[in-house]
PDB file of C-alpha atoms in Angstrom:
ATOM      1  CA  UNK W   1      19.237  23.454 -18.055  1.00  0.00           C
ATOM      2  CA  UNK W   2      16.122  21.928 -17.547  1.00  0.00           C
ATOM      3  CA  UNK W   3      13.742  21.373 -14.486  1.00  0.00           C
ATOM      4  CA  UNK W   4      11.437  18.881 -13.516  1.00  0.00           C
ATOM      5  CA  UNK W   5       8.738  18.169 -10.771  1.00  0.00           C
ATOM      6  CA  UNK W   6       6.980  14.649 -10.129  1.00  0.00           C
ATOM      7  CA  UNK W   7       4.900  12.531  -7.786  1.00  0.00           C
ATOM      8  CA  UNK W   8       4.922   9.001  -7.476  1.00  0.00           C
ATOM      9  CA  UNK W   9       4.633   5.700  -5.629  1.00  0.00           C
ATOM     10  CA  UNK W  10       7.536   3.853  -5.583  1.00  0.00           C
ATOM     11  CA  UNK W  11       6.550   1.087  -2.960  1.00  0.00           C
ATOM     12  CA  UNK W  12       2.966   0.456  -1.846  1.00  0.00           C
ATOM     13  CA  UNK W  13       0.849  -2.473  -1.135  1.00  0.00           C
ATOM     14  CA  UNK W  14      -2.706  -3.753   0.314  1.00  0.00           C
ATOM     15  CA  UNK W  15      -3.643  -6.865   1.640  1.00  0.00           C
ATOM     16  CA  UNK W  16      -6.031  -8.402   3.768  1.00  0.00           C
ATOM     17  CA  UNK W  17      -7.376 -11.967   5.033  1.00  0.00           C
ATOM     18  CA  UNK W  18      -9.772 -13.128   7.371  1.00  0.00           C
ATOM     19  CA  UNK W  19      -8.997 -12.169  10.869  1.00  0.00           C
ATOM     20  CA  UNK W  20     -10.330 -15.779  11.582  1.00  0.00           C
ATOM     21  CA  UNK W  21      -7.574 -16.756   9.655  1.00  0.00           C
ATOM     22  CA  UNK W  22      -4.626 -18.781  11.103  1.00  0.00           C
ATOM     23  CA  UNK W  23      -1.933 -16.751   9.651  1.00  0.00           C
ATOM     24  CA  UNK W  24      -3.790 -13.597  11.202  1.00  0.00           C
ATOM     25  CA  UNK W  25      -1.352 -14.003  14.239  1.00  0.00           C
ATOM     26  CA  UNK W  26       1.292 -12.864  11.581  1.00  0.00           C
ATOM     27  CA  UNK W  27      -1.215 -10.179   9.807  1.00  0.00           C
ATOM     28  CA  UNK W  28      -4.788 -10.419   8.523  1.00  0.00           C
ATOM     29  CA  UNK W  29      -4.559  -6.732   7.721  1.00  0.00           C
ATOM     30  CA  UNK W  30      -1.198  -4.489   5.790  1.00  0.00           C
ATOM     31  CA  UNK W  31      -1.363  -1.487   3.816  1.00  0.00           C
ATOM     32  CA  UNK W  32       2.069   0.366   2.600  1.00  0.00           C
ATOM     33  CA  UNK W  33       1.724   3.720   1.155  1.00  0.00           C
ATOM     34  CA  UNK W  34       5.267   5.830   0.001  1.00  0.00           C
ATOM     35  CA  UNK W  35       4.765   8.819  -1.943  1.00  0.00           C
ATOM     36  CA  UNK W  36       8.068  10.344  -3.138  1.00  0.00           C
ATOM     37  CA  UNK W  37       7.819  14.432  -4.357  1.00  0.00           C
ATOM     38  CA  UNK W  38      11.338  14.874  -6.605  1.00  0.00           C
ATOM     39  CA  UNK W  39      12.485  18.528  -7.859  1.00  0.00           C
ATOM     40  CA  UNK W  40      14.996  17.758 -10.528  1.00  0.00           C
ATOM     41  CA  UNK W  41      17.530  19.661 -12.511  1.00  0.00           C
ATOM     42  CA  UNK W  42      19.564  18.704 -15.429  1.00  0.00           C
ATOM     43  CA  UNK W  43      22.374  20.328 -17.522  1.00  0.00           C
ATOM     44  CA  UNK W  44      24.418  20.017 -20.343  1.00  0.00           C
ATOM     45  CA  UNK W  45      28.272  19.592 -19.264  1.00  0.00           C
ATOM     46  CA  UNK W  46      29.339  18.930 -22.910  1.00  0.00           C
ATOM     47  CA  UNK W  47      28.564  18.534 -26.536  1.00  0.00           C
ATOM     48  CA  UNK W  48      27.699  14.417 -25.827  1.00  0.00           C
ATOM     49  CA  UNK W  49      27.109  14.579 -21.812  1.00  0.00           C
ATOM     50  CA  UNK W  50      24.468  16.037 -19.550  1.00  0.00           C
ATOM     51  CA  UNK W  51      24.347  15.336 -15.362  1.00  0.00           C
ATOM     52  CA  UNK W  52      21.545  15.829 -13.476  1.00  0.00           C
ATOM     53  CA  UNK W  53      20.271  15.210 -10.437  1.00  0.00           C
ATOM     54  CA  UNK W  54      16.820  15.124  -8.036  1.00  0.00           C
ATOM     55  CA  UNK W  55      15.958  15.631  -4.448  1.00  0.00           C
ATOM     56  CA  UNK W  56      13.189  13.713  -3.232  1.00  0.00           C
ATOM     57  CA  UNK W  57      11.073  13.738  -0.481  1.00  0.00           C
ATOM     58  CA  UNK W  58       9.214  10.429   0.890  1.00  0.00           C
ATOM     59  CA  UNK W  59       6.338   9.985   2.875  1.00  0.00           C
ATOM     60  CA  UNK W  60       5.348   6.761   4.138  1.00  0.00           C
ATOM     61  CA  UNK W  61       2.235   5.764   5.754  1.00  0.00           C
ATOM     62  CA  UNK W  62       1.188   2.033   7.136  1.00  0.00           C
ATOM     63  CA  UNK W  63      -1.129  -0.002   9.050  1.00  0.00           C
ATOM     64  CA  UNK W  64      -1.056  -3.252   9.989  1.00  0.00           C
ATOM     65  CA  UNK W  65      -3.228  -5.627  11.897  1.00  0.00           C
ATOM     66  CA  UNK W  66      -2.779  -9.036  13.265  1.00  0.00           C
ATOM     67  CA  UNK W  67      -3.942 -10.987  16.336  1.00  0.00           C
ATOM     68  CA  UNK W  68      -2.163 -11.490  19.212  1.00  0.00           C
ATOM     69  CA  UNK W  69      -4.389 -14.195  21.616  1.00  0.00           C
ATOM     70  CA  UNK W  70      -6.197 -17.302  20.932  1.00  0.00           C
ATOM     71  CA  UNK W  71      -9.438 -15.000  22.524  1.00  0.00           C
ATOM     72  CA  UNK W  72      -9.430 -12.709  19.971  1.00  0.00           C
ATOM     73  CA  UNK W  73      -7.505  -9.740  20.457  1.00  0.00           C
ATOM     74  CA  UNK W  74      -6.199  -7.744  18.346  1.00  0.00           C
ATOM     75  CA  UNK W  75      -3.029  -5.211  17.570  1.00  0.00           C
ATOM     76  CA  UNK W  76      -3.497  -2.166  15.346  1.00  0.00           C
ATOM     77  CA  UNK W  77      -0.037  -0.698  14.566  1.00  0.00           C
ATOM     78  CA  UNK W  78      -0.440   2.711  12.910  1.00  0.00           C
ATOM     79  CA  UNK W  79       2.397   5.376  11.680  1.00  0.00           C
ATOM     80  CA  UNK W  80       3.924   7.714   9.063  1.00  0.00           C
ATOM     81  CA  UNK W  81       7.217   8.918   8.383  1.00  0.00           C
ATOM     82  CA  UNK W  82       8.818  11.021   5.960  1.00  0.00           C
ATOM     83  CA  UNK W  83      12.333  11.159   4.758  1.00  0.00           C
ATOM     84  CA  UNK W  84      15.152  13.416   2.134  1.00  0.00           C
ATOM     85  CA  UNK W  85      16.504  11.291  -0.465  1.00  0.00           C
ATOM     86  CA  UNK W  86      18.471  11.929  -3.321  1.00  0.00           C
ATOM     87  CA  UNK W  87      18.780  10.545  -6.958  1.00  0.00           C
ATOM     88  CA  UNK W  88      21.878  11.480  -9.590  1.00  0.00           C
ATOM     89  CA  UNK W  89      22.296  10.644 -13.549  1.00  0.00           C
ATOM     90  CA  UNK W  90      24.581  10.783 -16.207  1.00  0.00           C
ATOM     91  CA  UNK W  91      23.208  10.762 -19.957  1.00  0.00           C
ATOM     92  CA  UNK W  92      25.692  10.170 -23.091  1.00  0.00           C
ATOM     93  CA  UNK W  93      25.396  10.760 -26.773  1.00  0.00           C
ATOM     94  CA  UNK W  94      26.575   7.656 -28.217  1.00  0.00           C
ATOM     95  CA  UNK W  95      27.772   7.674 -32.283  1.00  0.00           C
ATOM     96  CA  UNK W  96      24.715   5.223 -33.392  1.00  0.00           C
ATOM     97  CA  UNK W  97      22.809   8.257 -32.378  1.00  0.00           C
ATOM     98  CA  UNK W  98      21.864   5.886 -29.237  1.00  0.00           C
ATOM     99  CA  UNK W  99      21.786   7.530 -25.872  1.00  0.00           C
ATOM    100  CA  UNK W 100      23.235   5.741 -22.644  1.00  0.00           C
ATOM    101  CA  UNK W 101      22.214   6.652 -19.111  1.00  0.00           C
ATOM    102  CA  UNK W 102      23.456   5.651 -15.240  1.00  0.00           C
ATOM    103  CA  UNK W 103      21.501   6.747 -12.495  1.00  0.00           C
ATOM    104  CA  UNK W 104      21.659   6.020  -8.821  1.00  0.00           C
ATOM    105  CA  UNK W 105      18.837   6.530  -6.018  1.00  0.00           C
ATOM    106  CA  UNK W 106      19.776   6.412  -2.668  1.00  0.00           C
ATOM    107  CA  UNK W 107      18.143   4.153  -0.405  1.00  0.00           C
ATOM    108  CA  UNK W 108      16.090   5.436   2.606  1.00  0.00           C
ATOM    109  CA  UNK W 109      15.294   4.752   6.035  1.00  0.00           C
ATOM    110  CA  UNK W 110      11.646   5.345   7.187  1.00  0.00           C
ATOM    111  CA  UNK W 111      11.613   6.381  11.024  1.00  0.00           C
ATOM    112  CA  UNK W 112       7.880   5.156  11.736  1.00  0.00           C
ATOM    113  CA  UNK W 113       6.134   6.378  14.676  1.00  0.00           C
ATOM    114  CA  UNK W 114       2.816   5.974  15.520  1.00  0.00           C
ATOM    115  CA  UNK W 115       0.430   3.787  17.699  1.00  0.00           C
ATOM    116  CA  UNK W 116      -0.129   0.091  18.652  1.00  0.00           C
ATOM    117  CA  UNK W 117      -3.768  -0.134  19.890  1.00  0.00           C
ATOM    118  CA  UNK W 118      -4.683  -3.839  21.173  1.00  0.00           C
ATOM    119  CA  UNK W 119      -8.819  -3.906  21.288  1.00  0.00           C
ATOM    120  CA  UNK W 120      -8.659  -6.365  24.784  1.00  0.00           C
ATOM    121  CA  UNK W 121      -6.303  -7.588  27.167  1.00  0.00           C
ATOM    122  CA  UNK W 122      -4.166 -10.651  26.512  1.00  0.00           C
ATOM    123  CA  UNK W 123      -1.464 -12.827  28.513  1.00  0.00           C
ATOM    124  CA  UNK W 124       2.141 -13.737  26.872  1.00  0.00           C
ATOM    125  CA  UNK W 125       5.393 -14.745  28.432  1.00  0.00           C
ATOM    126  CA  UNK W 126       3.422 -14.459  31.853  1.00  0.00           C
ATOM    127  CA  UNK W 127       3.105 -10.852  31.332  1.00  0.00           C
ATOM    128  CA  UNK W 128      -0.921  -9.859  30.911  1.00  0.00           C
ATOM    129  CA  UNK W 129      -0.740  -6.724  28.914  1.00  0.00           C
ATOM    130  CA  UNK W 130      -3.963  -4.469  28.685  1.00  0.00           C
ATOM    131  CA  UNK W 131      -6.597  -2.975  26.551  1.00  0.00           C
ATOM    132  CA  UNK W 132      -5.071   0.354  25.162  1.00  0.00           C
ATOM    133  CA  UNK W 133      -3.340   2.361  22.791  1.00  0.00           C
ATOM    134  CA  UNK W 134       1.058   2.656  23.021  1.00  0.00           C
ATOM    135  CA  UNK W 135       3.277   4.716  21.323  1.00  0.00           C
ATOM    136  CA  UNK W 136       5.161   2.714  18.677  1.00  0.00           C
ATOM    137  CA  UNK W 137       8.194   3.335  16.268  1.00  0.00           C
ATOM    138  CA  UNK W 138      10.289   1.216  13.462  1.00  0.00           C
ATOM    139  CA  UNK W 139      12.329   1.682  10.754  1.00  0.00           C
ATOM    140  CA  UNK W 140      11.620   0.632   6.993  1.00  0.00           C
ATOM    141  CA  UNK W 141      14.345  -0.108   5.255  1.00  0.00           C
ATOM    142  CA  UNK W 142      13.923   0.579   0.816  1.00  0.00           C
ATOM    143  CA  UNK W 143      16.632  -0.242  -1.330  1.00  0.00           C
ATOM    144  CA  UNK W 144      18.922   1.685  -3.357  1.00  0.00           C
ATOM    145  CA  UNK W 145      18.712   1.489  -7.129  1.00  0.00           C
ATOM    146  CA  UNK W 146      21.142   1.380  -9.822  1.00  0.00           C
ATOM    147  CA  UNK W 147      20.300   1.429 -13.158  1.00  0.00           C
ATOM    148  CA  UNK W 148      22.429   1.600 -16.393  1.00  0.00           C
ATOM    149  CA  UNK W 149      19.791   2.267 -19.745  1.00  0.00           C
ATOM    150  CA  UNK W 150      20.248   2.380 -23.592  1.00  0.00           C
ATOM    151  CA  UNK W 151      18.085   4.203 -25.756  1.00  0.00           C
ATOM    152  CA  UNK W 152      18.708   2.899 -29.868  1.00  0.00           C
ATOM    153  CA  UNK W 153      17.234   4.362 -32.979  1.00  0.00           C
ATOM    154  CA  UNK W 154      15.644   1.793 -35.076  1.00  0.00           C
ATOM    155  CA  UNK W 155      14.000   4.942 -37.425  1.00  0.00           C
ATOM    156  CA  UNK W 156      13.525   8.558 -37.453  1.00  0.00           C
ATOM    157  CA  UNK W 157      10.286   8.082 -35.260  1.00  0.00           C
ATOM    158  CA  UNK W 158      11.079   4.944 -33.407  1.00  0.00           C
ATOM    159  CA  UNK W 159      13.153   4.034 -30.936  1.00  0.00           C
ATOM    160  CA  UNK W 160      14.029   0.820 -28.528  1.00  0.00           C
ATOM    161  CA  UNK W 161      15.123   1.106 -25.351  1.00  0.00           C
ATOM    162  CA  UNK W 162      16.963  -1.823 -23.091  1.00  0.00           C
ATOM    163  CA  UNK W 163      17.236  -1.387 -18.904  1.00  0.00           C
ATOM    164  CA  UNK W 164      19.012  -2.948 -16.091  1.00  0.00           C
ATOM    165  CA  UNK W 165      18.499  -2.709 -12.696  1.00  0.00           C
ATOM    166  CA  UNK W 166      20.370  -3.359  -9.463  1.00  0.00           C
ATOM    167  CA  UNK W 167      18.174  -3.520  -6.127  1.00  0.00           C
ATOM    168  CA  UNK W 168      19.541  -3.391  -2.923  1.00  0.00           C
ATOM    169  CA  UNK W 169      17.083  -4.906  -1.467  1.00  0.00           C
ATOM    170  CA  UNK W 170      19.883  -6.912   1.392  1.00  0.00           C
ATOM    171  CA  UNK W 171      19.146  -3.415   3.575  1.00  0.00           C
ATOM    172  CA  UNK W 172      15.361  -5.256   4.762  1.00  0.00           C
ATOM    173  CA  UNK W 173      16.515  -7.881   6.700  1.00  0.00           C
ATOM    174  CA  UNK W 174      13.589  -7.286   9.282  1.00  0.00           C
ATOM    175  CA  UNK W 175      10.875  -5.107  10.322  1.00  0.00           C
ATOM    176  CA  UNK W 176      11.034  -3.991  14.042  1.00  0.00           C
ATOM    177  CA  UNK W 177       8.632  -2.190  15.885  1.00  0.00           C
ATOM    178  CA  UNK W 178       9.284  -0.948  19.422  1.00  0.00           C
ATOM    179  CA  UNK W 179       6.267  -0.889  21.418  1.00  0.00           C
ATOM    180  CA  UNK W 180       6.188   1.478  25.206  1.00  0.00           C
ATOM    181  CA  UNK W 181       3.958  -0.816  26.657  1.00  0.00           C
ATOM    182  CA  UNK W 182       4.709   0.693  30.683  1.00  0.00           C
ATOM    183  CA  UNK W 183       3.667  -1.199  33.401  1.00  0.00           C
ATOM    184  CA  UNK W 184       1.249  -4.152  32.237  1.00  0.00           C
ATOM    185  CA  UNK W 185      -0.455  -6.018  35.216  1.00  0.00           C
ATOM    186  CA  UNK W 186       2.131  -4.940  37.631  1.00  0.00           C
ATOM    187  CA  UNK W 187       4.718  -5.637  35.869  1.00  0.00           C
ATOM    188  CA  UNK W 188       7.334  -2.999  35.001  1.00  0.00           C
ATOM    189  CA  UNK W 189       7.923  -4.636  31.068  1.00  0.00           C
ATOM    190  CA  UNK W 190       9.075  -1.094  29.659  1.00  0.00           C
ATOM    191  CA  UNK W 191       9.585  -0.913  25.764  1.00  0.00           C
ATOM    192  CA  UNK W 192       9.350  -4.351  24.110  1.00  0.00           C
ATOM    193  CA  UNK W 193      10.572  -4.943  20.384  1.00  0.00           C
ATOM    194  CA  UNK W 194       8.908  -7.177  18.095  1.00  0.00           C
ATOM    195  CA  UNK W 195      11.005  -8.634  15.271  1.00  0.00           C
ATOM    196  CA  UNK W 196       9.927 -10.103  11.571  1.00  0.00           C
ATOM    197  CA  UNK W 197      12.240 -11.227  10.297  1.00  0.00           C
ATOM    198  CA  UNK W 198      12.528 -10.332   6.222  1.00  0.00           C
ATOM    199  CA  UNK W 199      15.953 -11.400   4.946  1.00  0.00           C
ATOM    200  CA  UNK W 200      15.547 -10.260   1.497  1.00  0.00           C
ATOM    201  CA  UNK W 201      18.193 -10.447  -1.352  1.00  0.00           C
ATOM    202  CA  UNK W 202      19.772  -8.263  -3.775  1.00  0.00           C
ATOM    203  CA  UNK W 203      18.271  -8.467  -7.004  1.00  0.00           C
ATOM    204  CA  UNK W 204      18.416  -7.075 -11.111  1.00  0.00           C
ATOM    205  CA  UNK W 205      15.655  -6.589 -13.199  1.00  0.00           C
ATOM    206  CA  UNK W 206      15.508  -6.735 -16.456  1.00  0.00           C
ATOM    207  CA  UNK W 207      13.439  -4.019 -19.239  1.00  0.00           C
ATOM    208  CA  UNK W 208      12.752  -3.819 -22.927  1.00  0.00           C
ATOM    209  CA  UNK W 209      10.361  -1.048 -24.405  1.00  0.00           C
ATOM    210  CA  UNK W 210       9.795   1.230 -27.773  1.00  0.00           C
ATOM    211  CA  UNK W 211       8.475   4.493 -28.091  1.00  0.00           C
ATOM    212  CA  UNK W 212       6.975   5.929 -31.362  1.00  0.00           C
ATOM    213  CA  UNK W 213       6.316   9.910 -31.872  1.00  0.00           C
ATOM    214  CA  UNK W 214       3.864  10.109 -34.380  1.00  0.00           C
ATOM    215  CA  UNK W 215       3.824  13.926 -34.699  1.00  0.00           C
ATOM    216  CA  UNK W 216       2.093  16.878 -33.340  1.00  0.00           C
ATOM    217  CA  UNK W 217       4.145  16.562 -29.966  1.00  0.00           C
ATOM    218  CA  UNK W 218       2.216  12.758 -29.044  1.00  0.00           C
ATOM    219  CA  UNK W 219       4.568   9.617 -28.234  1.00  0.00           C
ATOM    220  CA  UNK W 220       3.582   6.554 -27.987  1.00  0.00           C
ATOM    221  CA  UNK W 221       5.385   4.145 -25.818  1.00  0.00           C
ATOM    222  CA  UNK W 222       5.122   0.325 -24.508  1.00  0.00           C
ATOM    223  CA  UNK W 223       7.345  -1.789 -22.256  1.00  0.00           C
ATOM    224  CA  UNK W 224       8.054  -4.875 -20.776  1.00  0.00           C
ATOM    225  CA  UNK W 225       9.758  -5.075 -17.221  1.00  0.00           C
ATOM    226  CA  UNK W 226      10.870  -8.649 -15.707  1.00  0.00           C
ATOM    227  CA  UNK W 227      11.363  -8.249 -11.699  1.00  0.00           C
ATOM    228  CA  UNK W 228      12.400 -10.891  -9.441  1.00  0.00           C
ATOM    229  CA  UNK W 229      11.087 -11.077  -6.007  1.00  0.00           C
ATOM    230  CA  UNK W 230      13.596 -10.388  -2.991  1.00  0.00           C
ATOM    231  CA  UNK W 231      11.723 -12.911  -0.658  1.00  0.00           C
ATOM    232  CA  UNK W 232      13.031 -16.353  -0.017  1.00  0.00           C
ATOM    233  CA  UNK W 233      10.315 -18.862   1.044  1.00  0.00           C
ATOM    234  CA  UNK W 234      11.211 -19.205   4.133  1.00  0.00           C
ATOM    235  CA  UNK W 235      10.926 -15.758   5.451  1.00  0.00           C
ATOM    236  CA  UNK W 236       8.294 -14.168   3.382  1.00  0.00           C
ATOM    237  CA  UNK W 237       5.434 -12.635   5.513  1.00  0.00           C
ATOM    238  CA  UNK W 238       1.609 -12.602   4.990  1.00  0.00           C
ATOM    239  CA  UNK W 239       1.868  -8.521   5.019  1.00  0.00           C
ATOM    240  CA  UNK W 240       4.169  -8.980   1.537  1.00  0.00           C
ATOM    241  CA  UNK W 241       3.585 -12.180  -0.372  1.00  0.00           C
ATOM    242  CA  UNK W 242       5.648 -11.732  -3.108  1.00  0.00           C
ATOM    243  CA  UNK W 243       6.640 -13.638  -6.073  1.00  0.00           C
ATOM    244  CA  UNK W 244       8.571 -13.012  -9.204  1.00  0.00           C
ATOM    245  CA  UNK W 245       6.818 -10.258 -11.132  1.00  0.00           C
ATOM    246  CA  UNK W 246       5.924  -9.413 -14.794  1.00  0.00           C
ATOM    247  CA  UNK W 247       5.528  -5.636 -15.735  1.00  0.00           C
ATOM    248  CA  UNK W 248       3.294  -4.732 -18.720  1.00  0.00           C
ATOM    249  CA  UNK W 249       3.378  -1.041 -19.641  1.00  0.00           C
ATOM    250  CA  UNK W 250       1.621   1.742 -21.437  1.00  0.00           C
ATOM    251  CA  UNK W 251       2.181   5.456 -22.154  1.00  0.00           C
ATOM    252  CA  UNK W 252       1.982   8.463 -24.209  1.00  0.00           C
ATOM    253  CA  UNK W 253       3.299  11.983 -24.267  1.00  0.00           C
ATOM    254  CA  UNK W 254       1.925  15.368 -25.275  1.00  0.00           C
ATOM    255  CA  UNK W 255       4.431  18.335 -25.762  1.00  0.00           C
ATOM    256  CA  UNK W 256       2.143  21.866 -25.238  1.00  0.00           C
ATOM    257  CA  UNK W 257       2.777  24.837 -27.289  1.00  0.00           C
ATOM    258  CA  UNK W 258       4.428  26.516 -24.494  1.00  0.00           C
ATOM    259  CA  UNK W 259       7.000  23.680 -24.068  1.00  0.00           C
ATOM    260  CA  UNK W 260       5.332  21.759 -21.076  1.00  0.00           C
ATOM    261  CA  UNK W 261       5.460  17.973 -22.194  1.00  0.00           C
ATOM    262  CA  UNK W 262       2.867  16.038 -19.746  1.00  0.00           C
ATOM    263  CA  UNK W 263       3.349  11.960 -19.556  1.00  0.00           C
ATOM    264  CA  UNK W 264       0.792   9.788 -18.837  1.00  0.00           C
ATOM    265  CA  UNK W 265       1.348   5.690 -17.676  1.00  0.00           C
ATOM    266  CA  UNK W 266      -0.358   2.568 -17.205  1.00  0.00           C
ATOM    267  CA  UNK W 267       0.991  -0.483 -15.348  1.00  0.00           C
ATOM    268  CA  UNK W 268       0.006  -3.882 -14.657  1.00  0.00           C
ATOM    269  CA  UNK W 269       1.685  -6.263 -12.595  1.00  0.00           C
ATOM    270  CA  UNK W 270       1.257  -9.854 -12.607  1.00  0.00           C
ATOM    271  CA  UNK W 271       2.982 -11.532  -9.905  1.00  0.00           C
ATOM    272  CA  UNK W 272       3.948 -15.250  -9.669  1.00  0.00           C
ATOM    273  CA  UNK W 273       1.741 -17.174  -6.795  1.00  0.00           C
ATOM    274  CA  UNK W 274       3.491 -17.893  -4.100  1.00  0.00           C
ATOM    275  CA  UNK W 275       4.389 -20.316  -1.106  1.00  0.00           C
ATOM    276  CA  UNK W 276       4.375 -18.967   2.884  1.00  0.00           C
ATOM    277  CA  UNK W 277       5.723 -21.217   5.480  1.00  0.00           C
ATOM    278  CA  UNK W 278       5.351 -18.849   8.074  1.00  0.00           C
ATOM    279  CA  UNK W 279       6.049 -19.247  11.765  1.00  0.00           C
ATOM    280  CA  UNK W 280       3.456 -17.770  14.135  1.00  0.00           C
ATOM    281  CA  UNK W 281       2.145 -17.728  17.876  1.00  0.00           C
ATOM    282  CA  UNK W 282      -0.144 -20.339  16.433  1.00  0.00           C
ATOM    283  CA  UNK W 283       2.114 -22.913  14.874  1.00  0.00           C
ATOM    284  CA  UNK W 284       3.490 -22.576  10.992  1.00  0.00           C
ATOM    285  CA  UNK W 285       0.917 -21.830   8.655  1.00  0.00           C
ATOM    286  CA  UNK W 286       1.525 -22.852   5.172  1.00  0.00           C
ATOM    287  CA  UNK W 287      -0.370 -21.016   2.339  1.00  0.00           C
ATOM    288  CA  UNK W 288      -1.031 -19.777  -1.477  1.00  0.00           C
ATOM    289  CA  UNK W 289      -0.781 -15.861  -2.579  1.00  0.00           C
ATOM    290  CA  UNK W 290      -1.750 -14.378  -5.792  1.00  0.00           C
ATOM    291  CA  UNK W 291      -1.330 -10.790  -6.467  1.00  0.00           C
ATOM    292  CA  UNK W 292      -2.282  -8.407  -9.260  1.00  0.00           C
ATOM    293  CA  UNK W 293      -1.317  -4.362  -9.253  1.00  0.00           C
ATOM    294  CA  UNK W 294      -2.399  -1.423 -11.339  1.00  0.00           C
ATOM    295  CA  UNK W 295      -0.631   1.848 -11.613  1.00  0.00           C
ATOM    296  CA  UNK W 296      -1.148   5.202 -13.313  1.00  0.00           C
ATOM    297  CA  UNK W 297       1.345   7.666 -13.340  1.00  0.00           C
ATOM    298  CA  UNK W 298       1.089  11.488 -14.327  1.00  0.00           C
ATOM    299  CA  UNK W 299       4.204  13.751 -14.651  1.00  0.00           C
ATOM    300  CA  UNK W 300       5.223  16.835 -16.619  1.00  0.00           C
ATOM    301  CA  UNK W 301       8.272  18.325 -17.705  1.00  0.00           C
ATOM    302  CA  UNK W 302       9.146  21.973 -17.691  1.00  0.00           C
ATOM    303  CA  UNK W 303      11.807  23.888 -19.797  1.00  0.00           C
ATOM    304  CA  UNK W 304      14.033  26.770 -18.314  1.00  0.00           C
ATOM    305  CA  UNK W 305      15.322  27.928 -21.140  1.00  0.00           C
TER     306      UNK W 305
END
């Protein structure tokens, strides 16, 4: 059998506007942060099969800012979760010397809690709430993944690989976030929940890459990943602009002496500008979003055997 330990970031964002900005009463301020931690273990079942599997734990972290009066004010909404998930795979031995691999992840649910800090007091719904900081929760919702891959021999050295994808990215229809706001001005008001509503769709990307082992334990390895945005245009949000997106990826590999193979990545993400027609306390607010992401990714592989 073999064993394997990696970090990564499966989901994260950053973005940020002018809090003079009209669409500020839906956010002027998001940042996403999940980390996922997976021990894996695989194992031979028979001459063409192995099965393996990976538990994985997920911490998410976010902040978001928007305003909430014409005046000024301003709510911070602050929290972290963490969560178990788990991720299983079948690998097969195919006669063109091809391999063929199925894996599932699980998708998670993200119990936020945290804080909801408004920096003055504000009126809405005849209810003047104050100054202060509340205790806050939500739930994120992340999609499950399914994924059926082909690895083909073109050579001795090279080989070309072909992906597939299923999201289900249905499971965000909203983000909620319940806010113990008390007794504001008098008023008993209790916990109040304030919907976004997301209404994203399942989707399937698409990936073609090769990888080249030039000796010495280093492979080389390039792909291209084509990902269609779950958004629709009338629901997507100023905290997640997104638009159809183009993967461009780098990598190498570097087996030790002692059996250790470390793997090293670099990806850039173009992503298709985008429309908002998004509904706020301030009227609709139509707008423009471009986005550009960079990741690097660093993993390593031990033997058991």
């Amino acid at each position: 059998g073999v064993a394997g330990f990696g970090i990564s970031a499966p989901f994260g964002s950053k973005n940020e506007y002018s809090s003079d900005f009209t669409g500020a009463f839906d956010s002027y301020y998001v940042k996403l942060k999940t980390v996922d931690i997976s021990f894996a273990y695989a194992k031979t079942i028979s001459e063409t099969a192995r099965l393996g599997g990976a538990l994985v734990y997920q911490t998410a972290d976010i902040e978001q800012r928007k305003r909430v009066s014409v005046a000024g004010s301003t709510a911070t909404l602050k929290g972290d979760s963490s969560a178990l998930g788990l991720t299983v795979g079948m690998q097969f031995d195919l006669e063109s010397g091809g391999v063929l691999g199925i894996s599932y992840k699980k998708g998670l649910e993200q119990e936020i809690e945290g804080t909801n800090t408004v920096s003055a007091d504000f009126a809405s719904g005849g209810v003047t709430f104050a100054a202060g900081s509340y205790n806050a929760t939500g739930t994120l919702k992340l999609p499950s993944m399914m994924s059926v891959s082909l690895i083909h021999p073109v050579s001795d050295q090279t080989d070309v690989m072909f992906d597939v994808t299923r999201y289900g990215w249905s499971a965000y229809d909203n983000l909620t976030v319940n806010t113990a706001w008390g007794t504001q001005g008098g008023i008993p008001v209790g916990t109040v929940a304030s919907v976004s509503n997301q209404n994203y769709v399942d989707t399937t990307s698409f990936s073609v890459g090769a990888e080249h082992r030039y000796g010495n334990g280093w492979t080389a390895r390039a792909g291209l990943h084509l990902d269609p945005t779950p958004t629709n245009d009338t629901d997507r949000s100023f905290t997640t602009p997104d638009g159809d997106r183009t993967w461009i990826a780098f990598g190498a590999s570097k087996e030790t002496d002692s059996g250790f193979t470390w793997d090293f990545a670099y990806t850039h993400i173009k992503v298709d500008d985008t429309t908002l027609n998004r509904a706020t306390d301030a009227g609709t607010v139509s707008a423009t979003a471009e986005s550009t992401f960079n990741i690097i990714s660093i993993g390593v592989r031990v033997p058991l055997n």
